[in-house]
Coordinates of C-alpha atoms in Angstrom, one line a residue:
Chain A
X1 CA -1.8 -35.0 17.3
X2 CA 0.3 -35.6 20.3
X3 CA 0.7 -39.4 20.2
X4 CA 2.7 -40.0 23.3
X5 CA 4.1 -38.7 26.6
X6 CA 7.0 -39.7 28.8
X7 CA 7.0 -39.4 32.5
X8 CA 10.2 -39.6 34.6
X9 CA 10.5 -42.8 36.7
X10 CA 10.7 -40.8 39.8
X11 CA 7.2 -39.3 39.3
X12 CA 5.5 -42.7 39.2
X13 CA 4.4 -44.4 42.6
X14 CA 5.9 -47.9 42.8
X15 CA 2.5 -49.5 43.5
X16 CA 1.1 -48.3 40.1
X17 CA 4.1 -49.8 38.3
X18 CA 3.2 -53.3 39.5
X19 CA -0.6 -52.9 39.3
X20 CA -0.6 -51.7 35.7
X21 CA 2.4 -53.7 34.5
X22 CA 4.3 -50.5 33.6
X23 CA 7.7 -52.1 33.6
X24 CA 7.4 -52.9 29.8
X25 CA 6.9 -49.1 29.2
X26 CA 10.3 -48.2 30.8
X27 CA 12.9 -46.7 28.5
X28 CA 16.1 -44.9 29.2
X29 CA 17.0 -41.4 28.0
X30 CA 20.3 -39.8 28.9
X31 CA 20.9 -42.4 31.7
X32 CA 17.5 -41.7 33.3
X33 CA 14.6 -44.1 33.3
X34 CA 11.1 -42.9 32.0
X35 CA 7.8 -44.4 31.3
X36 CA 6.5 -44.0 27.8
X37 CA 2.8 -43.9 27.2
X38 CA 2.2 -44.1 23.5
X39 CA -1.3 -44.1 21.7
X40 CA 0.0 -46.7 19.3
X41 CA 0.6 -49.2 22.2
X42 CA -1.6 -52.2 22.1
X43 CA -3.1 -51.0 25.4
X44 CA -2.9 -47.2 25.3
X45 CA -2.8 -45.8 28.7
X46 CA -2.2 -42.3 30.3
X47 CA -1.4 -41.2 33.9
X48 CA -3.9 -38.7 35.3
X49 CA -4.2 -36.8 38.5
X50 CA -7.7 -37.4 40.0
X51 CA -8.8 -36.3 43.4
X52 CA -5.1 -35.7 44.3
X53 CA -4.2 -39.2 43.3
X54 CA -2.2 -40.4 40.4
X55 CA -4.0 -43.1 38.4
X56 CA -3.3 -44.9 35.1
X57 CA -6.3 -45.0 32.9
X58 CA -7.3 -46.0 29.3
X59 CA -6.3 -43.4 26.7
X60 CA -9.3 -42.9 24.4
X61 CA -11.4 -45.3 22.6
X62 CA -9.3 -46.0 19.6
X63 CA -10.1 -49.8 19.6
X64 CA -13.8 -49.3 19.9
X65 CA -14.0 -50.8 23.4
X66 CA -16.9 -48.5 24.1
X67 CA -19.9 -48.2 21.7
X68 CA -20.8 -44.7 22.6
X69 CA -17.5 -42.9 23.3
X70 CA -15.8 -41.3 20.2
X71 CA -13.2 -43.6 18.6
X72 CA -10.3 -41.3 19.1
X73 CA -7.8 -40.3 21.9
X74 CA -8.2 -36.6 21.6
X75 CA -10.9 -33.9 21.8
X76 CA -11.0 -30.3 20.8
X77 CA -11.2 -27.7 23.5
X78 CA -14.0 -26.0 21.4
X79 CA -16.0 -29.3 21.5
X80 CA -15.9 -29.2 25.3
X81 CA -17.0 -25.5 25.3
X82 CA -19.8 -26.3 22.8
X83 CA -21.2 -28.9 25.2
X84 CA -20.1 -31.9 23.2
X85 CA -19.4 -33.9 26.4
X86 CA -22.3 -32.7 28.4
X87 CA -24.3 -35.3 30.2
X88 CA -21.5 -37.9 30.0
X89 CA -20.0 -37.2 33.4
X90 CA -16.8 -35.9 31.9
X91 CA -14.4 -34.1 34.3
X92 CA -11.2 -32.1 33.5
X93 CA -8.0 -33.8 34.7
X94 CA -4.3 -33.1 34.5
X95 CA -2.0 -35.6 32.6
X96 CA 1.4 -35.4 34.1
X97 CA 4.3 -35.5 31.6
X98 CA 7.9 -34.5 31.3
X99 CA 8.0 -34.9 27.5
X100 CA 5.4 -35.2 24.8
X101 CA 5.7 -36.8 21.4
X102 CA 4.3 -35.4 18.2
X103 CA 5.2 -36.8 14.7
X104 CA 8.6 -38.0 16.1
X105 CA 9.4 -34.8 17.9
X106 CA 9.9 -35.2 21.6
X107 CA 9.4 -31.8 23.3
X108 CA 9.7 -30.7 26.9
X109 CA 6.6 -30.3 28.9
X110 CA 7.0 -28.4 32.2
X111 CA 3.9 -29.6 34.1
X112 CA 1.6 -31.6 32.0
X113 CA -1.3 -31.7 29.6
X114 CA -5.0 -31.0 30.1
X115 CA -7.2 -34.0 29.7
X116 CA -10.8 -35.0 29.9
X117 CA -11.8 -38.0 31.9
X118 CA -15.1 -39.8 31.1
X119 CA -16.6 -43.1 32.2
X120 CA -17.6 -45.5 29.4
X121 CA -20.9 -47.6 29.6
X122 CA -19.2 -50.0 32.0
X123 CA -17.9 -47.3 34.2
X124 CA -14.3 -47.7 33.1
X125 CA -12.4 -44.3 33.2
X126 CA -11.2 -43.1 29.8
X127 CA -9.1 -40.1 29.2
X128 CA -9.0 -37.9 26.2
X129 CA -6.3 -35.4 25.5
X130 CA -7.5 -31.9 25.0
X131 CA -6.3 -30.1 21.9
X132 CA -6.4 -26.7 20.2
X133 CA -5.3 -25.5 16.8
X134 CA -1.5 -25.5 16.7
X135 CA 0.4 -22.3 17.1
X136 CA 2.6 -21.3 14.1
X137 CA 5.7 -22.4 16.0
X138 CA 4.2 -25.8 17.0
X139 CA 3.0 -26.3 13.5
X140 CA 6.4 -25.7 12.0
X141 CA 8.2 -27.8 14.6
X142 CA 5.9 -30.8 14.3
X143 CA 4.0 -30.3 11.0
X144 CA 0.8 -30.9 13.0
X145 CA -2.4 -28.8 12.8
X146 CA -3.3 -29.4 16.4
X147 CA -1.5 -29.3 19.6
X148 CA -2.2 -30.4 23.2
X149 CA -3.2 -27.8 25.7
X150 CA -0.3 -27.7 28.1
X151 CA -0.7 -26.7 31.7
X152 CA 0.4 -23.0 32.2
X153 CA 2.6 -23.1 29.1
X154 CA 2.2 -22.5 25.4
X155 CA 4.6 -23.5 22.7
Chain B
X1 CA 44.5 -11.8 26.1
X2 CA 41.7 -14.1 27.0
X3 CA 38.7 -15.6 25.4
X4 CA 35.7 -17.1 27.1
X5 CA 33.2 -19.2 25.3
X6 CA 30.1 -20.8 26.9
X7 CA 29.8 -24.5 26.0
X8 CA 26.6 -25.1 23.9
X9 CA 25.2 -22.0 25.4
X10 CA 21.5 -22.1 24.7
X11 CA 21.3 -25.7 25.8
X12 CA 23.3 -24.9 28.9
X13 CA 21.0 -21.9 29.6
X14 CA 18.0 -24.1 29.3
X15 CA 19.6 -26.6 31.8
X16 CA 20.1 -23.8 34.3
X17 CA 16.4 -23.6 34.7
X18 CA 15.6 -27.2 33.9
X19 CA 17.7 -29.8 35.6
X20 CA 15.8 -32.5 33.8
X21 CA 17.7 -31.7 30.5
X22 CA 21.1 -32.4 32.0
X23 CA 23.0 -35.2 30.3
X24 CA 20.3 -35.7 27.7
X25 CA 20.4 -35.0 24.0
X26 CA 18.9 -31.5 23.7
X27 CA 18.3 -29.3 20.7
X28 CA 17.2 -25.7 20.9
X29 CA 15.1 -24.7 17.9
X30 CA 15.3 -21.4 16.1
X31 CA 12.8 -18.6 15.6
X32 CA 10.2 -20.5 13.7
X33 CA 10.9 -24.0 15.1
X34 CA 12.3 -25.4 11.9
X35 CA 16.0 -25.6 12.5
X36 CA 18.3 -26.6 15.4
X37 CA 20.3 -23.5 16.4
X38 CA 22.1 -25.2 19.3
X39 CA 22.7 -28.7 20.4
X40 CA 24.1 -30.4 23.4
X41 CA 27.2 -32.5 23.1
X42 CA 25.1 -35.6 23.3
X43 CA 23.1 -34.5 20.3
X44 CA 26.2 -33.5 18.5
X45 CA 27.6 -37.0 19.0
X46 CA 24.5 -38.3 17.3
X47 CA 25.4 -36.3 14.2
X48 CA 23.1 -33.3 14.5
X49 CA 24.7 -30.0 13.3
X50 CA 23.8 -26.4 14.0
X51 CA 21.4 -25.1 11.4
X52 CA 20.1 -28.6 10.6
X53 CA 16.3 -28.8 9.9
X54 CA 14.5 -30.6 12.6
X55 CA 13.2 -33.3 10.3
X56 CA 16.8 -34.2 9.5
X57 CA 17.8 -34.0 13.2
X58 CA 15.0 -36.4 14.1
X59 CA 16.5 -39.1 11.8
X60 CA 19.9 -38.8 13.4
X61 CA 18.7 -38.4 17.0
X62 CA 15.2 -39.7 17.3
X63 CA 15.1 -39.5 21.1
X64 CA 16.5 -36.0 21.4
X65 CA 14.5 -33.4 23.2
X66 CA 13.6 -30.2 21.4
X67 CA 13.2 -26.9 23.2
X68 CA 11.9 -23.6 22.0
X69 CA 14.4 -20.8 22.2
X70 CA 14.1 -17.9 24.7
X71 CA 16.5 -15.1 24.0
X72 CA 15.3 -13.1 26.9
X73 CA 16.6 -15.7 29.3
X74 CA 19.7 -16.3 27.4
X75 CA 20.5 -12.6 27.6
X76 CA 19.9 -12.6 31.4
X77 CA 22.6 -15.3 31.8
X78 CA 24.9 -13.7 29.2
X79 CA 24.9 -10.5 31.2
X80 CA 25.5 -12.3 34.5
X81 CA 28.6 -14.1 32.9
X82 CA 29.8 -10.7 31.6
X83 CA 29.6 -9.3 35.2
X84 CA 31.8 -12.1 36.4
X85 CA 34.4 -11.5 33.7
X86 CA 34.4 -7.8 34.4
X87 CA 35.2 -8.6 38.1
X88 CA 38.4 -10.4 37.0
X89 CA 39.4 -8.2 34.0
X90 CA 39.6 -4.4 33.6
X91 CA 38.8 -4.6 29.9
X92 CA 36.1 -6.9 28.4
X93 CA 34.7 -7.1 25.0
X94 CA 31.1 -8.4 24.7
X95 CA 31.8 -10.2 21.4
X96 CA 28.6 -12.2 21.2
X97 CA 25.9 -13.5 23.5
X98 CA 28.2 -16.4 24.6
X99 CA 31.7 -15.2 23.8
X100 CA 33.8 -12.6 25.4
X101 CA 37.4 -11.4 24.9
X102 CA 39.2 -9.9 27.8
X103 CA 42.5 -8.5 29.0
X104 CA 44.1 -11.2 31.1
X105 CA 46.0 -9.9 34.1
X106 CA 46.3 -12.3 37.0
X107 CA 46.4 -10.9 40.5
X108 CA 49.8 -10.7 42.1
X109 CA 51.3 -14.1 42.9
X110 CA 48.9 -15.8 40.5
X111 CA 49.5 -17.4 37.1
X112 CA 47.5 -17.0 33.9
X113 CA 46.5 -20.6 34.2
X114 CA 45.0 -19.9 37.7
X115 CA 43.1 -17.0 36.3
X116 CA 41.7 -19.1 33.5
X117 CA 40.6 -21.7 36.1
X118 CA 39.2 -19.1 38.5
X119 CA 37.1 -17.5 35.7
X120 CA 35.7 -20.8 34.5
X121 CA 34.9 -21.9 38.1
X122 CA 33.4 -18.6 39.3
X123 CA 31.0 -18.5 36.3
X124 CA 30.0 -22.1 37.0
X125 CA 29.4 -21.4 40.7
X126 CA 27.4 -18.2 40.1
X127 CA 25.6 -18.8 36.8
X128 CA 25.8 -22.6 36.4
X129 CA 26.8 -22.3 32.8
X130 CA 29.8 -24.3 31.8
X131 CA 32.4 -22.2 29.9
X132 CA 35.8 -22.7 28.4
X133 CA 38.6 -20.1 28.9
X134 CA 41.7 -19.7 26.8
X135 CA 44.5 -17.3 27.6
X136 CA 47.3 -16.4 25.1
X137 CA 49.5 -13.6 23.8
X138 CA 46.8 -12.5 21.2
X139 CA 43.1 -12.8 20.8
X140 CA 43.4 -15.1 17.8
X141 CA 45.6 -17.4 19.8
X142 CA 43.3 -17.2 22.9
X143 CA 40.3 -18.2 20.7
X144 CA 42.2 -21.2 19.2
X145 CA 43.2 -22.3 22.7
X146 CA 39.7 -22.1 24.1
X147 CA 38.4 -24.0 21.1
X148 CA 40.9 -26.7 21.7
X149 CA 40.1 -26.9 25.4
X150 CA 36.3 -27.4 25.1
X151 CA 34.2 -28.4 27.0
X152 CA 34.6 -26.9 30.4
X153 CA 38.3 -26.2 29.9
X154 CA 40.7 -23.6 31.2
X155 CA 44.0 -23.3 29.5
X156 CA 46.7 -20.6 29.4
X157 CA 49.4 -21.1 26.7
X158 CA 52.0 -18.4 26.6
X159 CA 55.1 -20.3 25.8
X160 CA 55.9 -20.0 22.0
X161 CA 56.9 -23.7 21.8
X162 CA 53.6 -24.8 23.3
X163 CA 51.9 -22.4 20.9
X164 CA 53.6 -23.9 17.9
X165 CA 52.7 -27.4 18.9
X166 CA 49.0 -26.3 19.3
X167 CA 49.1 -24.5 15.9
X168 CA 50.5 -27.5 14.1
X169 CA 47.6 -29.6 15.1
X170 CA 44.9 -27.3 13.9
X171 CA 43.7 -26.8 10.3
X172 CA 43.9 -23.2 9.1
X173 CA 40.1 -23.1 8.8
X174 CA 39.8 -23.1 12.6
X175 CA 41.0 -19.5 12.6
X176 CA 38.1 -17.1 12.7
X177 CA 38.1 -15.2 9.4
X178 CA 39.6 -18.1 7.3
X179 CA 36.8 -20.2 5.7
X180 CA 36.6 -22.3 2.6
X181 CA 37.5 -19.6 -0.1
X182 CA 40.4 -18.2 1.8
X183 CA 41.7 -21.7 2.7
X184 CA 41.5 -22.6 -1.0
X185 CA 43.7 -19.6 -1.8
X186 CA 46.3 -20.7 0.8
X187 CA 46.3 -24.4 -0.1
X188 CA 48.5 -24.2 -3.3
X189 CA 51.2 -22.6 -1.2
X190 CA 51.1 -25.6 1.1
X191 CA 49.5 -23.6 4.0
X192 CA 47.1 -26.1 5.6
X193 CA 47.6 -25.7 9.4
X194 CA 47.7 -22.7 11.6
X195 CA 51.3 -23.2 12.0
X196 CA 51.9 -23.2 8.2
X197 CA 50.2 -19.8 8.1
X198 CA 52.2 -18.4 11.1
X199 CA 55.5 -19.6 9.4
X200 CA 54.5 -18.4 5.9
X201 CA 56.0 -15.2 4.5
X202 CA 54.2 -12.2 5.7
X203 CA 54.1 -10.5 2.3
X204 CA 52.7 -13.6 0.7
X205 CA 50.0 -13.8 3.3
X206 CA 49.1 -10.2 2.7
X207 CA 49.0 -10.7 -1.1
X208 CA 46.7 -13.8 -0.6
X209 CA 44.5 -12.6 2.2
X210 CA 44.8 -8.8 2.2
X211 CA 45.5 -6.7 5.2
X212 CA 43.0 -8.6 7.4
X213 CA 44.8 -11.8 6.7
X214 CA 48.1 -10.2 7.5
X215 CA 46.6 -9.1 10.9
X216 CA 45.9 -12.8 11.6
X217 CA 49.5 -13.6 10.7
X218 CA 50.8 -11.2 13.3
X219 CA 48.4 -12.5 15.9
X220 CA 49.4 -16.1 15.2
X221 CA 53.0 -15.0 15.8
X222 CA 52.1 -13.5 19.1
X223 CA 51.9 -9.9 18.2
X224 CA 48.6 -8.5 19.3
X225 CA 47.1 -6.3 16.6
X226 CA 43.5 -6.9 17.2
X227 CA 42.5 -4.8 20.2
X228 CA 39.7 -5.5 22.7
X229 CA 36.7 -3.2 22.3
X230 CA 35.0 -2.5 25.6
X231 CA 32.4 -0.6 23.7
X232 CA 30.7 -1.6 20.5
X233 CA 32.1 0.5 17.6
X234 CA 29.4 2.3 15.6
X235 CA 27.4 0.2 13.2
X236 CA 28.2 0.4 9.5
X237 CA 24.9 -1.3 8.7
X238 CA 21.8 -2.4 10.6
X239 CA 19.6 -5.2 9.5
X240 CA 16.6 -7.2 10.5
X241 CA 15.1 -10.4 9.0
X242 CA 15.5 -14.1 9.1
X243 CA 13.7 -17.3 8.2
X244 CA 9.9 -17.4 7.5
X245 CA 9.7 -20.8 9.0
X246 CA 7.3 -21.8 6.2
X247 CA 8.3 -20.8 2.7
X248 CA 5.8 -18.6 0.9
X249 CA 5.2 -17.5 -2.6
X250 CA 2.2 -15.3 -1.7
X251 CA 3.2 -11.6 -2.5
X252 CA 0.9 -10.4 0.3
X253 CA 2.8 -12.5 2.9
X254 CA 6.1 -11.4 1.5
X255 CA 5.1 -7.8 1.8
X256 CA 3.9 -8.4 5.4
X257 CA 7.4 -9.8 6.2
X258 CA 8.9 -6.7 4.6
X259 CA 6.9 -4.4 6.8
X260 CA 7.6 -6.4 9.9
X261 CA 11.3 -6.2 9.2
X262 CA 11.1 -2.6 8.5
X263 CA 9.3 -1.8 11.8
X264 CA 11.9 -3.7 13.6
X265 CA 14.7 -2.0 11.7
X266 CA 13.2 1.4 12.5
X267 CA 13.3 0.6 16.2
X268 CA 17.0 -0.1 15.8
X269 CA 17.6 3.1 13.8
X270 CA 15.9 5.0 16.5
X271 CA 17.8 3.3 19.3
X272 CA 21.2 4.2 17.6
X273 CA 19.8 7.7 16.5
X274 CA 20.8 7.1 12.9
X275 CA 19.1 7.5 9.6
X276 CA 19.4 5.0 6.7
X277 CA 20.9 6.4 3.5
X278 CA 20.3 3.1 1.6
X279 CA 18.1 0.0 1.9
X280 CA 18.7 -3.4 0.6
X281 CA 16.0 -6.2 0.4
X282 CA 17.5 -9.6 0.2
X283 CA 15.2 -12.7 -0.4
X284 CA 16.4 -16.3 -0.5
X285 CA 14.2 -18.7 -2.4
X286 CA 13.7 -22.4 -1.8
X287 CA 15.1 -23.3 -5.3
X288 CA 18.4 -21.7 -4.3
X289 CA 17.9 -18.4 -6.1
X290 CA 18.5 -15.0 -4.3
X291 CA 16.8 -11.8 -5.2
X292 CA 18.2 -8.5 -4.2
X293 CA 16.8 -5.0 -4.6
X294 CA 18.5 -1.8 -3.5
X295 CA 17.4 1.8 -3.3
X296 CA 18.2 5.0 -1.5
X297 CA 15.7 7.5 -0.1
X298 CA 16.1 11.0 -1.3
X299 CA 17.7 12.0 2.0
X300 CA 18.7 9.6 4.8
X301 CA 15.7 8.8 7.0
X302 CA 14.3 6.8 9.9
X303 CA 10.7 7.5 8.9
X304 CA 8.3 4.6 8.3
X305 CA 6.5 6.2 5.3
X306 CA 9.7 7.2 3.5
X307 CA 11.6 4.0 4.1
X308 CA 8.6 1.9 3.1
X309 CA 8.3 3.8 -0.1
X310 CA 12.0 3.0 -0.6
X311 CA 11.8 -0.7 0.4
X312 CA 8.7 -1.4 -1.7
X313 CA 10.4 -1.2 -5.2
X314 CA 13.4 -3.1 -3.6
X315 CA 11.0 -6.0 -2.8
X316 CA 9.6 -5.9 -6.3
X317 CA 13.1 -6.3 -7.8
X318 CA 14.0 -9.1 -5.3
X319 CA 10.7 -10.9 -6.0
X320 CA 10.7 -14.1 -8.1
X321 CA 7.0 -14.8 -8.8
X322 CA 5.5 -18.2 -7.9
X323 CA 8.7 -19.4 -6.3
X324 CA 8.5 -20.0 -2.5
X325 CA 10.7 -17.7 -0.6
X326 CA 12.3 -19.0 2.6
X327 CA 14.0 -16.0 4.2
X328 CA 14.4 -12.2 3.9
X329 CA 16.8 -9.6 5.2
X330 CA 16.3 -5.8 5.2
X331 CA 19.6 -4.0 5.5
X332 CA 20.1 -0.3 6.2
X333 CA 23.4 1.2 5.2
X334 CA 25.1 4.6 4.8
X335 CA 24.0 5.4 8.3
X336 CA 24.0 9.0 9.3
X337 CA 23.7 10.3 12.8
X338 CA 20.2 11.8 13.1
X339 CA 21.3 15.3 14.0
X340 CA 23.7 15.5 11.1
X341 CA 21.3 14.3 8.4
X342 CA 21.2 16.7 5.3
X343 CA 17.9 18.3 4.8
X344 CA 16.3 17.8 1.4
X345 CA 14.6 20.6 -0.5
X346 CA 11.5 18.5 -1.1
X347 CA 11.2 16.6 2.2
X348 CA 7.6 15.6 2.7
X349 CA 6.0 17.2 5.7
X350 CA 7.1 15.4 8.9
X351 CA 4.4 16.4 11.4
X352 CA 1.8 13.7 10.7
X353 CA 4.5 10.9 10.3
X354 CA 6.3 11.9 13.4
X355 CA 3.0 12.0 15.4
X356 CA 2.2 8.5 14.2
X357 CA 5.7 7.2 15.0
X358 CA 5.5 8.8 18.5
X359 CA 2.1 7.3 19.2
X360 CA 3.4 3.9 18.1
X361 CA 6.3 4.2 20.3
X362 CA 4.4 5.2 23.3
X363 CA 1.6 2.6 22.9
X364 CA 4.1 -0.1 22.4
X365 CA 6.3 0.9 25.3
X366 CA 3.2 0.8 27.6
X367 CA 1.3 -2.2 26.2
X368 CA 3.9 -4.4 24.6
X369 CA 6.2 -4.5 21.5
X370 CA 4.2 -4.6 18.2
X371 CA 0.8 -4.1 19.9
X372 CA 0.4 -1.1 17.5
X373 CA 1.8 -1.9 14.1
X374 CA 1.1 -1.6 10.4
X375 CA -2.0 -3.2 9.1
X376 CA 0.1 -4.7 6.3
X377 CA 1.5 -7.2 8.9
X378 CA -2.0 -8.8 9.4
X379 CA -1.1 -11.9 7.4
X380 CA 1.5 -12.7 10.0
X381 CA -1.0 -12.7 12.9
X382 CA 0.3 -16.1 14.0
X383 CA 3.9 -14.8 14.3
X384 CA 2.7 -11.9 16.4
X385 CA 0.6 -14.0 18.7
X386 CA 3.7 -15.8 19.8
X387 CA 5.3 -13.5 22.4
X388 CA 8.7 -15.3 21.9
X389 CA 8.8 -13.6 18.6
X390 CA 9.0 -10.2 20.3
X391 CA 12.6 -10.7 21.2
X392 CA 15.3 -12.0 18.9
X393 CA 19.1 -12.5 19.2
X394 CA 19.6 -9.3 17.3
X395 CA 17.7 -7.5 20.1
X396 CA 20.5 -8.3 22.5
X397 CA 22.3 -5.0 22.3
X398 CA 25.9 -4.0 22.8
X399 CA 27.6 -7.1 21.5
X400 CA 30.0 -6.8 18.6
X401 CA 29.0 -9.9 16.6
X402 CA 25.6 -11.3 15.7

């Protein structure tokens, strides 16, 4: 499972940095600053594009904040197609990313990753990363059985 | 003579189309995503070597960025670089995808050093790939000089004194063609640096390293004996194969790899209009063992059915049951030009096989490589699904070296 993403500093609006306390997520790679959003973080978050605006929302329900949302940060594409999210007000969103992390491997992402945004019982937006079975290459590279659905790109 | 070598070419090629990767530790992963086939200088500084498995590279460089290879793109840039070299030299050898040898002749009033700089800068300007250029009296010296000038260097050394200084600093193993075993043969004679080899007795060098070693001796002493080949000489052997990515002990999967390699090999035989007089199947196993099987068809052939009948028993001989195999190569030797192939008295009828081969060629030319292929490759469906596997480094034609 893709357990993290990195987004270049330049891609993040300044007002979001202050509002969501993103400064602690800043790291440097090759002399360039980036934000790292990791699922293992005590407050897992992901940036998403919604209605033409970049927002930072909760990534999944790993800590059981919601009683009815699945306790994970990912969903299969097939689950969406089978109607598993029907009736919950879920909408597809794009998760912008410059890099993604899977089992220690940072790999390049050209545009971003497909996500599913859903409100919990208190109306708080929660995003799930959409996955599919890993390609042979991805599986060898990361030793993972599933891979995120990248926007207009396949590894 | 000149030698041009792109600096960490695959990584540089990725950076041409992706500015984000500049100045970062980047590794390009090989065909199955398991090994680092090229690394940036930043990743090299972290201790990652070429050919290192990704899980080892991750330990040395945990924040490195890993990118999937794209040989089609690398070939585009390689040929653009080749065009630039041809503008400035009348004779160019396409040695490998990122290395060229050329005849160095500066324009009137210009020096060799200026030519080296002009070439490096023109390629950077036009292609945005950093290269290093070395110019010397022979190609062996030119390569040593460009290796010393990396990265993004341009250096012409034509003065024997300067050459000697350079050779004295380089271990003999830096000469292409002298690796561990040959170096070990030279060591008892006190030959450790390139200069030691250049100053050694020619007859001793010939006795230790045969005629090819003697050629290096002449080259190191400034006598050009290795010419530049503007055209690739005819192949003595053709081969297809490589790593499986995931090791397998399943004979059905091994057979599928054999058939895949054979179909790719036949494409190559057809392109060069030659027939294979002998096939070798080489299989490397995870426990370090190597299996080899060799057989010859009754008459040289490029037909799928005949070559598969030849290759099948080779695989059986190369197969070690229950031991996971990691890579395979299928090698065609004793190549005969198709028109000059001897006819056999008992050649099986060709009409059906040729009709199938023609159909396969036409369908694949129209709809994509490997769209129509042998059913025996079905266990490799995941490999065929990935279009990046349709084009490999060995599919870049016209270069001398792999």
